[in-house]
CSV table of C-alpha atoms in Angstrom, one decimal:
chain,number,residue,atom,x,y,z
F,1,UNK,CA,-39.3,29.8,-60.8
F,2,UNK,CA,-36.9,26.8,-59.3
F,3,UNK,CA,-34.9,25.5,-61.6
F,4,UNK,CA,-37.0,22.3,-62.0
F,5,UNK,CA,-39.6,23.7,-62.6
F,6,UNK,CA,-38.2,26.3,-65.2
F,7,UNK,CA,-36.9,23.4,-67.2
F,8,UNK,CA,-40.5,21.9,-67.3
F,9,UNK,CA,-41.6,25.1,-68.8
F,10,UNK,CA,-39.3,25.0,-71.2
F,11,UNK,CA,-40.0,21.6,-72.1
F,12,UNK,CA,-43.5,22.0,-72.5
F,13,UNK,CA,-42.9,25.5,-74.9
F,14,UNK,CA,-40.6,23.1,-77.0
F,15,UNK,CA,-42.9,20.5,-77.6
F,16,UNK,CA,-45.7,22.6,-78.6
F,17,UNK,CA,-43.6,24.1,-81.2
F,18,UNK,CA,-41.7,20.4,-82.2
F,19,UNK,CA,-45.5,19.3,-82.6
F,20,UNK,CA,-46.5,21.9,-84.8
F,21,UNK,CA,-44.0,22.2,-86.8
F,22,UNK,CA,-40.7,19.9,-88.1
F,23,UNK,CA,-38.1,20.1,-85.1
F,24,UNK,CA,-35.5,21.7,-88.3
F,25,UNK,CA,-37.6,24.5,-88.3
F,26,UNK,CA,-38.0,25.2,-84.9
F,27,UNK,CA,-35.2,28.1,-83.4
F,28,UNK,CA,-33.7,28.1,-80.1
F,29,UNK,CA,-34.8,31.5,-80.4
F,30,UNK,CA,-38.5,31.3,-80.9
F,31,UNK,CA,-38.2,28.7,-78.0
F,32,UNK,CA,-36.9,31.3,-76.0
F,33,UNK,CA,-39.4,33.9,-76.9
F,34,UNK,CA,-42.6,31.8,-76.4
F,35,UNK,CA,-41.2,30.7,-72.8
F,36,UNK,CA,-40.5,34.5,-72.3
F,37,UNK,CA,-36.7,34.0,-71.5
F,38,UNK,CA,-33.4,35.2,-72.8
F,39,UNK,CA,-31.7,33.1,-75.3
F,40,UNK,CA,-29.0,32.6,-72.8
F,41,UNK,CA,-31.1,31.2,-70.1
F,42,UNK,CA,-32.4,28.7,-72.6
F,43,UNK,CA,-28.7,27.5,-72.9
F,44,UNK,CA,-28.3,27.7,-69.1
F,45,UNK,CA,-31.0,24.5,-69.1
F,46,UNK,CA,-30.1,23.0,-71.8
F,47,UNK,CA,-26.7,22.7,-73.9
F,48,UNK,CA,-28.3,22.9,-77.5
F,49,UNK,CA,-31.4,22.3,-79.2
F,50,UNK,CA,-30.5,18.7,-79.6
F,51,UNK,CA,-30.9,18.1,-75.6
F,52,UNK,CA,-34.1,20.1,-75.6
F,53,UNK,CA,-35.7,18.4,-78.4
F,54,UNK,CA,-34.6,14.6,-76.7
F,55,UNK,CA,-36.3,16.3,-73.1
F,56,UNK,CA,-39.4,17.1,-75.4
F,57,UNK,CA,-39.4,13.6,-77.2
F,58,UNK,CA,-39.0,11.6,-73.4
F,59,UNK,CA,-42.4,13.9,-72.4
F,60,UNK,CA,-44.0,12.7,-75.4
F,61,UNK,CA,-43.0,9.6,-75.4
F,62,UNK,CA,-44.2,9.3,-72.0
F,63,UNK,CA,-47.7,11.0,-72.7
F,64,UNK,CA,-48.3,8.3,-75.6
F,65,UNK,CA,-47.3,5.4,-73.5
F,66,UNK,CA,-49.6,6.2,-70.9
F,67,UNK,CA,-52.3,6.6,-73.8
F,68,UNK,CA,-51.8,2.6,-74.5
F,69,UNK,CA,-53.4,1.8,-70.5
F,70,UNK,CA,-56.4,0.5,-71.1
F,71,UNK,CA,-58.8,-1.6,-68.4
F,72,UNK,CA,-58.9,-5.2,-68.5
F,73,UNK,CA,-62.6,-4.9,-68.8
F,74,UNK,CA,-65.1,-6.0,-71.5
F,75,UNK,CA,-64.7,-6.8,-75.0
F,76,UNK,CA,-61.1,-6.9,-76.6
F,77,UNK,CA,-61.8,-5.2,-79.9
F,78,UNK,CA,-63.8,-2.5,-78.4
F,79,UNK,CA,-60.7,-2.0,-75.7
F,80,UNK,CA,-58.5,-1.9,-78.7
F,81,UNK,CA,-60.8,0.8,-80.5
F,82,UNK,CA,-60.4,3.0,-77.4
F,83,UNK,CA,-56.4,2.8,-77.6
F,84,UNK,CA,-56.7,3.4,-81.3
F,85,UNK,CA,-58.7,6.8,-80.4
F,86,UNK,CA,-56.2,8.2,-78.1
F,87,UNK,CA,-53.5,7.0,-80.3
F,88,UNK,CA,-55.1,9.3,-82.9
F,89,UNK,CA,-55.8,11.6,-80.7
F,90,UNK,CA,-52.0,12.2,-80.1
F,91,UNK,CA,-50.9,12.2,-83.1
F,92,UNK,CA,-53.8,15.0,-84.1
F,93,UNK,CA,-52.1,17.3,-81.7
F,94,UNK,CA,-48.7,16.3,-82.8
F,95,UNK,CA,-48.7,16.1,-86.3
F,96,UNK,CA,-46.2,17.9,-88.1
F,97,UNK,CA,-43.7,16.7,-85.1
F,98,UNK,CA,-44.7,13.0,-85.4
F,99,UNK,CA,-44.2,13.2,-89.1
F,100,UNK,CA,-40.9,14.6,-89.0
F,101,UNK,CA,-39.8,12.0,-86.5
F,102,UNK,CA,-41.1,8.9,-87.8
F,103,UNK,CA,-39.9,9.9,-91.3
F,104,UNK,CA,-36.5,10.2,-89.8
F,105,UNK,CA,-33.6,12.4,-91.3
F,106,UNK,CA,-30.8,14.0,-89.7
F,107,UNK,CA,-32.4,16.7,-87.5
F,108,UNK,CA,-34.5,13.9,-85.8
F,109,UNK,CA,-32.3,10.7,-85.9
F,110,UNK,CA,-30.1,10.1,-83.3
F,111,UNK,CA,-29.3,7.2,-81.2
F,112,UNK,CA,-31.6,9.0,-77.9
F,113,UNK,CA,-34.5,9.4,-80.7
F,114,UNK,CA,-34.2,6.0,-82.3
F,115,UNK,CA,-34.2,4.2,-78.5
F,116,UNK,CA,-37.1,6.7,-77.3
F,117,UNK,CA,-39.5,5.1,-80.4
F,118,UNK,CA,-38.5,1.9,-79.3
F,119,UNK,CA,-39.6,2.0,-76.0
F,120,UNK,CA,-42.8,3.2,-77.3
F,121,UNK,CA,-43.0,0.3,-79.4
F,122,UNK,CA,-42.4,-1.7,-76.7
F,123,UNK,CA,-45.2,0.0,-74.6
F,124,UNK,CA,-47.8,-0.9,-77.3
F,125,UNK,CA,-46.5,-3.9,-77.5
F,126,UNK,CA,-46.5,-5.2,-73.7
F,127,UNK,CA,-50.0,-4.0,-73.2
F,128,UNK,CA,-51.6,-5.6,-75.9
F,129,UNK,CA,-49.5,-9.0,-74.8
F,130,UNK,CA,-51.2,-8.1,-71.5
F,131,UNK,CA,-54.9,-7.8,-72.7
F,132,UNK,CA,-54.5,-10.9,-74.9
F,133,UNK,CA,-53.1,-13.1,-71.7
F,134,UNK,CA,-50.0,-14.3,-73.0
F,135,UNK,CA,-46.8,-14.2,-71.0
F,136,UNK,CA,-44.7,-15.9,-73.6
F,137,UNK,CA,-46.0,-15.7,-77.0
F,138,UNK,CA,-45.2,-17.8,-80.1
F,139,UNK,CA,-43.2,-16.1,-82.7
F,140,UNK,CA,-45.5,-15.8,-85.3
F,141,UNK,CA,-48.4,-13.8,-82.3
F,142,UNK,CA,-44.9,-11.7,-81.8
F,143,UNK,CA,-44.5,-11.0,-85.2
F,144,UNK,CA,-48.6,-10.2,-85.6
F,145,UNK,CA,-48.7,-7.8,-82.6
F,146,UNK,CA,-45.3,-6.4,-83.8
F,147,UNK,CA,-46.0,-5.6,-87.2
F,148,UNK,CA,-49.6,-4.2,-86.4
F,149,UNK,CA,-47.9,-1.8,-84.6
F,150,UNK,CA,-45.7,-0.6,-87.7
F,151,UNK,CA,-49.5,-0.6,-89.6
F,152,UNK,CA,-50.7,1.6,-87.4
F,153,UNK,CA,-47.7,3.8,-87.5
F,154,UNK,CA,-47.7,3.7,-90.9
F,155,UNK,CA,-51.9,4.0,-91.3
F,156,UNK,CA,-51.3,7.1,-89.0
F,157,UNK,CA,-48.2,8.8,-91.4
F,158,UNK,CA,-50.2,8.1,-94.0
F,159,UNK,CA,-53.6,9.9,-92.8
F,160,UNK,CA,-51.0,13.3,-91.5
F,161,UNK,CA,-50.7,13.3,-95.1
F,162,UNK,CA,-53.2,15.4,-96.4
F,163,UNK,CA,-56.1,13.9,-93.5
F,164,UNK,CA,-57.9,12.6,-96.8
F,165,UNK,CA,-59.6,9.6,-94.6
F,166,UNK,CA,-61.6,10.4,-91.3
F,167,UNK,CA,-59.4,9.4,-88.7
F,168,UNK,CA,-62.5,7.4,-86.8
F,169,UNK,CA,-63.1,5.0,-89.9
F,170,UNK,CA,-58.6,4.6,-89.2
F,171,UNK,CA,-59.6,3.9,-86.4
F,172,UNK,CA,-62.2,1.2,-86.7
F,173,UNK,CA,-60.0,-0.5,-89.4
F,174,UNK,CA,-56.9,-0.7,-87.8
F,175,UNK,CA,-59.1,-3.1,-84.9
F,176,UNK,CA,-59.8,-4.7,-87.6
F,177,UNK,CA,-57.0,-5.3,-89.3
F,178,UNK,CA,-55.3,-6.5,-86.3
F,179,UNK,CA,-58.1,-9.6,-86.2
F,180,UNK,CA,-57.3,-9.5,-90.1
F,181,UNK,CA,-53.9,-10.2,-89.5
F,182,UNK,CA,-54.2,-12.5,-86.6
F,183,UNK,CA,-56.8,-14.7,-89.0
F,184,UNK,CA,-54.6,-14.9,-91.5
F,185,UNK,CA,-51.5,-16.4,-89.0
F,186,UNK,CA,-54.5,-18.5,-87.4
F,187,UNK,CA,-55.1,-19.7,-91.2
F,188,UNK,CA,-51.5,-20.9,-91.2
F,189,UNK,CA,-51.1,-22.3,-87.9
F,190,UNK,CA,-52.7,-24.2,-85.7
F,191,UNK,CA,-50.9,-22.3,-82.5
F,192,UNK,CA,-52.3,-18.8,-83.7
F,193,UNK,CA,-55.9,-20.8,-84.6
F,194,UNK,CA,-56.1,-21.6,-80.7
F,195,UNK,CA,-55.0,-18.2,-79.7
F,196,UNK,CA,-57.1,-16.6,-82.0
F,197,UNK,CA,-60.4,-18.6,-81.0
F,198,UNK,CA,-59.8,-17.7,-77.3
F,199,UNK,CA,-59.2,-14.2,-78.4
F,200,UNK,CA,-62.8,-14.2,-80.0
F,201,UNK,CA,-64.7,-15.9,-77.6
F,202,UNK,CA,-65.9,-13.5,-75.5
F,203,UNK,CA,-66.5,-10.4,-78.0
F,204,UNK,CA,-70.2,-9.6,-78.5
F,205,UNK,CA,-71.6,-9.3,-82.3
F,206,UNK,CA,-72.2,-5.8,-82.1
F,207,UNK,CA,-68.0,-5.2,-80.5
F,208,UNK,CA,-65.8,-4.4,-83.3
F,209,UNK,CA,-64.3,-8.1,-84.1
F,210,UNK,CA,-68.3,-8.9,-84.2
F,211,UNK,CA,-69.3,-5.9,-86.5
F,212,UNK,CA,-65.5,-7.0,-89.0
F,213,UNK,CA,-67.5,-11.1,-89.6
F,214,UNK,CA,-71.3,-9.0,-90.4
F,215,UNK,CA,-68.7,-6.5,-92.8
F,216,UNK,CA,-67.0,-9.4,-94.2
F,217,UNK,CA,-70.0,-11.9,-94.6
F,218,UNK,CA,-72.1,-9.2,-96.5
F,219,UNK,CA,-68.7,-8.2,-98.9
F,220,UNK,CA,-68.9,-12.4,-99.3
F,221,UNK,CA,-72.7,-12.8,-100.8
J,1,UNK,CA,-8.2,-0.6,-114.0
J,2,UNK,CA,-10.8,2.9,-115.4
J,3,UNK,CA,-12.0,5.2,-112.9
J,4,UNK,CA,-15.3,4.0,-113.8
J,5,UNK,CA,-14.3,0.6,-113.3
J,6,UNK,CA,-12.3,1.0,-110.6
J,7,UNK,CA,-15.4,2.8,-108.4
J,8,UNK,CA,-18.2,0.4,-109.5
J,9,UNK,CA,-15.4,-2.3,-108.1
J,10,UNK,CA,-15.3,-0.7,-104.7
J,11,UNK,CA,-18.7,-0.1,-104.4
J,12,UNK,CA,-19.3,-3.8,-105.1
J,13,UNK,CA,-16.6,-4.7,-102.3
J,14,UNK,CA,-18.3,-1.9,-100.1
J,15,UNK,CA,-22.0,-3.2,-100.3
J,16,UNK,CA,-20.7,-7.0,-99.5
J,17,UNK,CA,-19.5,-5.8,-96.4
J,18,UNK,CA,-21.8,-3.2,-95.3
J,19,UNK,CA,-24.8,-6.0,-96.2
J,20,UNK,CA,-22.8,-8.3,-94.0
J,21,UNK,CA,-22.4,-6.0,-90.9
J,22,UNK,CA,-24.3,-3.0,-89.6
J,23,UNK,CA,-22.3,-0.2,-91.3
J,24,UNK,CA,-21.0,1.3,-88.5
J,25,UNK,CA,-18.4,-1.8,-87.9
J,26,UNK,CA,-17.4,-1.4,-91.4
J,27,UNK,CA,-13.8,0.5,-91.8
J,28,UNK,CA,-12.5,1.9,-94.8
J,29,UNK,CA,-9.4,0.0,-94.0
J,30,UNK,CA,-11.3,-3.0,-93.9
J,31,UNK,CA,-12.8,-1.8,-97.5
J,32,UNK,CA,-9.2,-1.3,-98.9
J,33,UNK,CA,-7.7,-4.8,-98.1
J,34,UNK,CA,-10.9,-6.3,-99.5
J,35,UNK,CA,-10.6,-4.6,-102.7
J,36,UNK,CA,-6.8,-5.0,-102.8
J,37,UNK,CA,-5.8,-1.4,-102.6
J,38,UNK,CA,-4.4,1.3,-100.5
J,39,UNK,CA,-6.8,3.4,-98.5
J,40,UNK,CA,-5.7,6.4,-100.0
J,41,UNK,CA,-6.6,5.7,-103.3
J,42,UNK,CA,-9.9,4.5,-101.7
J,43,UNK,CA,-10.1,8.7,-101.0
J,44,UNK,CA,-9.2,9.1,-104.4
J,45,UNK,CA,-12.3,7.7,-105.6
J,46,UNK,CA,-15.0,8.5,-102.5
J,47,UNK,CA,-14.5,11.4,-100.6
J,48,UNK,CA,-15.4,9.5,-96.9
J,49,UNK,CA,-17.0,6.5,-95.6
J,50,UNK,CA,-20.7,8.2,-96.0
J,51,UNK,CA,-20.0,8.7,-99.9
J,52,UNK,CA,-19.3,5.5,-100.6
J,53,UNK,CA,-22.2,3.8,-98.1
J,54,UNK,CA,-24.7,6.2,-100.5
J,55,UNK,CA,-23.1,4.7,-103.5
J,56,UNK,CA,-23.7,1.2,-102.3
J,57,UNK,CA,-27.4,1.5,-100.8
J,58,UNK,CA,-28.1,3.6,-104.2
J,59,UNK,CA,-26.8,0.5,-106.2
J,60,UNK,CA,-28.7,-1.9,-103.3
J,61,UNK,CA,-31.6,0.4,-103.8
J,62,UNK,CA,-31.9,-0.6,-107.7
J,63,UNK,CA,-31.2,-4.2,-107.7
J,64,UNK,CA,-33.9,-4.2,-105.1
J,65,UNK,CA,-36.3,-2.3,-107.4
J,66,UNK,CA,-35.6,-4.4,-110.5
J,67,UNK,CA,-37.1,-7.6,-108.7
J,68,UNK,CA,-40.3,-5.6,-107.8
J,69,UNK,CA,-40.6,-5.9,-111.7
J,70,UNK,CA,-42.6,-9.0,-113.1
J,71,UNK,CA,-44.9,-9.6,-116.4
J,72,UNK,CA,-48.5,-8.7,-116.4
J,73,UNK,CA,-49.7,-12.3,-116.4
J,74,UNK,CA,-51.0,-15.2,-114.4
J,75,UNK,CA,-53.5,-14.3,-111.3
J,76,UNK,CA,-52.2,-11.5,-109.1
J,77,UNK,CA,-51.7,-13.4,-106.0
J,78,UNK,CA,-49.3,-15.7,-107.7
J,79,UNK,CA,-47.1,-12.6,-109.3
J,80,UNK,CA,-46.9,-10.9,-105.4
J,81,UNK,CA,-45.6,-14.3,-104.4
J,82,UNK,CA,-43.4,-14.1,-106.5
J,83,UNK,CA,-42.2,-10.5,-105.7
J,84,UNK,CA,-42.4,-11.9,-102.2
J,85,UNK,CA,-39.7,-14.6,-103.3
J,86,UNK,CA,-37.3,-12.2,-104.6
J,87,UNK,CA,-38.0,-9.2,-102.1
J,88,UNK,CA,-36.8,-12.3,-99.0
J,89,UNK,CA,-33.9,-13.2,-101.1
J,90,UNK,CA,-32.5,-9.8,-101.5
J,91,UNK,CA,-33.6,-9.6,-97.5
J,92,UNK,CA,-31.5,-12.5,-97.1
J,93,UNK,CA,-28.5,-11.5,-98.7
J,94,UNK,CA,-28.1,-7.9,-97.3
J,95,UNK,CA,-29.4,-9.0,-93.5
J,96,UNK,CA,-27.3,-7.1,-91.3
J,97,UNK,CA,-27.0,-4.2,-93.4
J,98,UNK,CA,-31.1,-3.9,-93.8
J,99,UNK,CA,-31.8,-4.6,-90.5
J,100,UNK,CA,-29.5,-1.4,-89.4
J,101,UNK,CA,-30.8,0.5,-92.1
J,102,UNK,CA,-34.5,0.5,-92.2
J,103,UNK,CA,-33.8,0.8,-87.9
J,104,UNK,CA,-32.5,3.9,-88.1
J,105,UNK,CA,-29.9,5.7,-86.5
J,106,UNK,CA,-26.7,8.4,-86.6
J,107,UNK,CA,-24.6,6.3,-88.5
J,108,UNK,CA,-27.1,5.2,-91.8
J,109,UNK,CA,-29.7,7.7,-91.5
J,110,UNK,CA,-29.1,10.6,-93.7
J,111,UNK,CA,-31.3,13.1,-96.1
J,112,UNK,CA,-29.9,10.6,-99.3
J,113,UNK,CA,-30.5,6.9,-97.6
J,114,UNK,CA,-33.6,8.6,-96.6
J,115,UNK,CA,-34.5,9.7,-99.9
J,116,UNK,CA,-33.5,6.6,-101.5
J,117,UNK,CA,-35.3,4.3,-99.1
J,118,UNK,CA,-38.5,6.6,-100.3
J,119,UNK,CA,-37.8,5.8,-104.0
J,120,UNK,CA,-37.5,2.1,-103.3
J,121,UNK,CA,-41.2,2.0,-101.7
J,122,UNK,CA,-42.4,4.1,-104.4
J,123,UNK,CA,-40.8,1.6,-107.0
J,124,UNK,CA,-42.7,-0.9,-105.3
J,125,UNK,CA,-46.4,1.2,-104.7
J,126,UNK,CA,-45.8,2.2,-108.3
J,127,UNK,CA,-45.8,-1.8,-109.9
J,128,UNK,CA,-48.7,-2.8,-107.9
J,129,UNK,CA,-50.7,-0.1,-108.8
J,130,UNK,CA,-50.2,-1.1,-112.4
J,131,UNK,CA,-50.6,-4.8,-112.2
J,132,UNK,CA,-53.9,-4.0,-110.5
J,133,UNK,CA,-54.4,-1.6,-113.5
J,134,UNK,CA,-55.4,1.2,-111.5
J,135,UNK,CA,-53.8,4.9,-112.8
J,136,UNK,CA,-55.2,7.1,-110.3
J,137,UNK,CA,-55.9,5.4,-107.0
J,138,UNK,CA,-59.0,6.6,-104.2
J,139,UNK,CA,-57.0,7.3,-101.0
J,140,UNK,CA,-58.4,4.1,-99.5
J,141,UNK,CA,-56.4,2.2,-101.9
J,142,UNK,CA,-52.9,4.6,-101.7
J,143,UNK,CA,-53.6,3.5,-97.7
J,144,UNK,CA,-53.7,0.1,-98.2
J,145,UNK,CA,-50.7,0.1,-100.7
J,146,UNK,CA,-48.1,2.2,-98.9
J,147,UNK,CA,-49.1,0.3,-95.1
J,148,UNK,CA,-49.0,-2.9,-96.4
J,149,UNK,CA,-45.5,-2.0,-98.1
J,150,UNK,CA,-44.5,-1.0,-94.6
J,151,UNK,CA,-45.7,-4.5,-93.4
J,152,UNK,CA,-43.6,-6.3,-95.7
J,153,UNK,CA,-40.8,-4.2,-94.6
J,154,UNK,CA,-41.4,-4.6,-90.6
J,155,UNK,CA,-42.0,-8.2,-91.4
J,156,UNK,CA,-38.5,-8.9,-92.6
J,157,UNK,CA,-37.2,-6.9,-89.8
J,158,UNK,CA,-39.0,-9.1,-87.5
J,159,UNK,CA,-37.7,-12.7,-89.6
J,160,UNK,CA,-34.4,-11.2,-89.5
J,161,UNK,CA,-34.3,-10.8,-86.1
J,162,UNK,CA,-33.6,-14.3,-84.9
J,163,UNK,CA,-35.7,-15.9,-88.3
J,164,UNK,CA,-38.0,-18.2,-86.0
J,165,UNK,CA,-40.3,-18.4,-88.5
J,166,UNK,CA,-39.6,-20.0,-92.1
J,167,UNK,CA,-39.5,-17.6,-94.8
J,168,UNK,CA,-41.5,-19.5,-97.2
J,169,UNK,CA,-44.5,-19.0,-94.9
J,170,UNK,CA,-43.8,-15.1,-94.5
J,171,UNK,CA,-43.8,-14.6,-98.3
J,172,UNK,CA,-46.8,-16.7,-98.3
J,173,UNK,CA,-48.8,-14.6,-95.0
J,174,UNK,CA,-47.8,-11.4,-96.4
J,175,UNK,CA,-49.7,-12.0,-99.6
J,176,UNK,CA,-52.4,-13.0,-97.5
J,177,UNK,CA,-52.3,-10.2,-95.7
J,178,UNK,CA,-52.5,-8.1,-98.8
J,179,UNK,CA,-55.8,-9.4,-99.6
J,180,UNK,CA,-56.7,-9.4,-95.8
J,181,UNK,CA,-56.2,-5.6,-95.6
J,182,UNK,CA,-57.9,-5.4,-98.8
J,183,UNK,CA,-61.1,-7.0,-97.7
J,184,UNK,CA,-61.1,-4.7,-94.5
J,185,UNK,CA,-61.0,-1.8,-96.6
J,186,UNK,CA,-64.1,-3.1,-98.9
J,187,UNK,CA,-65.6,-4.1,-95.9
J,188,UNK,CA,-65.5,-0.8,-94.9
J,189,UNK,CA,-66.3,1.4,-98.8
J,190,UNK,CA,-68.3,0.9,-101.3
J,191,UNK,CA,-65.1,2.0,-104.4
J,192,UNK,CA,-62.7,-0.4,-102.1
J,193,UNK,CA,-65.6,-3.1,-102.5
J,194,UNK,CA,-65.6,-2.9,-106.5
J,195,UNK,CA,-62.0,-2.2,-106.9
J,196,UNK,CA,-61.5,-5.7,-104.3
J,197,UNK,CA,-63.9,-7.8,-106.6
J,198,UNK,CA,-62.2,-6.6,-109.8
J,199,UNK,CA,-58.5,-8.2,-108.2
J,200,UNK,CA,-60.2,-11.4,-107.4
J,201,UNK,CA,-62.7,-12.0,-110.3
J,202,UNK,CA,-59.5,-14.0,-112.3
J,203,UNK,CA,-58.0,-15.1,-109.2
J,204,UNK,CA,-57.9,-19.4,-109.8
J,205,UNK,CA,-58.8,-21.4,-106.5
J,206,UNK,CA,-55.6,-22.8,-106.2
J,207,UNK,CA,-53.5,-19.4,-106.1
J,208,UNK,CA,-52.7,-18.0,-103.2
J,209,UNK,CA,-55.5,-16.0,-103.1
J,210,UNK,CA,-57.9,-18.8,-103.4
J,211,UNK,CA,-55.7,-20.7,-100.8
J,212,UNK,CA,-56.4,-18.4,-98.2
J,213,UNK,CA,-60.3,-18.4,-98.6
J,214,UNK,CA,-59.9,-22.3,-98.5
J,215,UNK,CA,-58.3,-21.6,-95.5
J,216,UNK,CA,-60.2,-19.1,-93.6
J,217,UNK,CA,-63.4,-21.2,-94.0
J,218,UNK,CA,-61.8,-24.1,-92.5
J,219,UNK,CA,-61.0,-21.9,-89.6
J,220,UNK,CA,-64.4,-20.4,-89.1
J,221,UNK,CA,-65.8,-23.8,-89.4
């Protein structure tokens, strides 16, 4: 194997075994054995497990990025509960390793980590801008799509944590608690209100945000 | 000056300063002159920089618990407010230093901040639980709990960063949003449904709970 490619081997071992299990666990020298190498060679590629587990973090990172591309076609919510399936999707196969990360601690926590989850953030965060049609959004939509993200981080934490909710209802409810939350700004300002109405005015009764008002009606009476 | 004294002294000079600036910019030089003494005989007291940062969130982490606390009376909306009040002054007051906490990184994030961040959010899951009188909570309510404790936090984070948005109507939204995510959940289960109608059936239309009803109807309509 080429160098190149010998270091995307390696990278690929690594993350199967961050994912599976906390990155403290996880031994240079059970990465070397699953990629059938010495564990000098491993050192040859990379300096320390540090550097390995940043390369394997950057793949990752990259994978669940290109999870968040979603068409610009047909109803938002329903485009959103597609997201929200790979999004859980990912972090099925990558549990134990997404825990360990987004619970931080000093295995996991360095400055390369920290900057890696941001530009994930930031992914999520400039496609749903991009489905919604806003260039330059208000604060207070910044702060909705912002801190929906950290609820669906959180939502996701929380299910890794014993699964004792089926991941699609998670799913479903984290549409909806994105229209929840963008009612509730739209509630307190007029700005969000017209957003939020152009946001709605194309979704079908039986699409997600349509299926959240039948939910919410019947809860009402 | 007592030892005792003496350290609860520098810890109260230490948390100033670290609240003011991300802890990394803080020196212990800077620490000494503030507290009037040497730096050595800051090393007589703390062992290093990290020691007494643990000392200082530990003491940050119970004053911030202590306003979680409030009486058992008056609708529930109108005690989270509350909480909501007190959780944006201490927000206030340690800015710099929360906002390069709860972010992460080399310099902050350690096993013990990590542990105590964990034992402020459980402070806070802990008192609602038992102002909504519930001892052993369905998963669909420990969900809705420990996310919408994570919105609170992400939601300072966001004010912090450049506070475009008045913090009386963030204490406000985010009891809102309590009751939002609430009513997603019921929408959603039958025991979440029951458990929703038990928080509201006391809830007067003028509290905050009430306010946002009045609101979202005028939206919808």
């Amino acid at each position: 194997m080429g160098v190149e490619e010998r270091r995307q081997q390696l990278i690929g071992v690594a993350l199967d075994l961050f994912s599976r299990r906390s990155p403290d666990e996880v031994s240079i020298d059970e990465i070397a054995a699953a990629a059938g190498i010495s564990r000098p060679l491993v050192y040859h590629y990379f300096p320390g497990k540090l550097s390995l587990y940043e390369a394997a973090l950057k793949r990752a990172a990259e994978d669940l990025a290109s999870r968040f591309v979603e068409p610009h076609e047909g109803p938002l919510g329903s485009r959103l509960l597609r997201v929200m399936r790979r999004f859980f999707d990912f972090v099925d196969d990558h549990g134990p390793g997404f825990s360990a990360l987004m619970r931080g601690g000093p295995a996991v926590g360095s400055s390369a980590t920290n900057a890696l989850i941001d530009s994930v953030r930031q992914a999520a965060y400039d496609q749903i801008l991009s489905h919604l049609g806003v260039d330059r959004p208000p604060a207070r939509l910044e702060l909705i799509v912002r801190s929906w993200i950290s609820l669906a981080e959180s939502t996701a934490l929380i299910w890794l944590d014993g699964r004792r909710i089926p991941r699609a209802e998670l799913e479903v409810q984290l549409v909806h608690d994105f229209a929840a939350l963008a009612a509730v700004s739209a509630a307190h300002d007029e700005e969000m209100s017209v957003l939020l109405r152009a946001m709605l005015k194309d979704e079908p009764g039986e699409g997600p945000f349509g299926d959240l008002v039948v939910r919410l009606i019947a809860l009402a009476s």
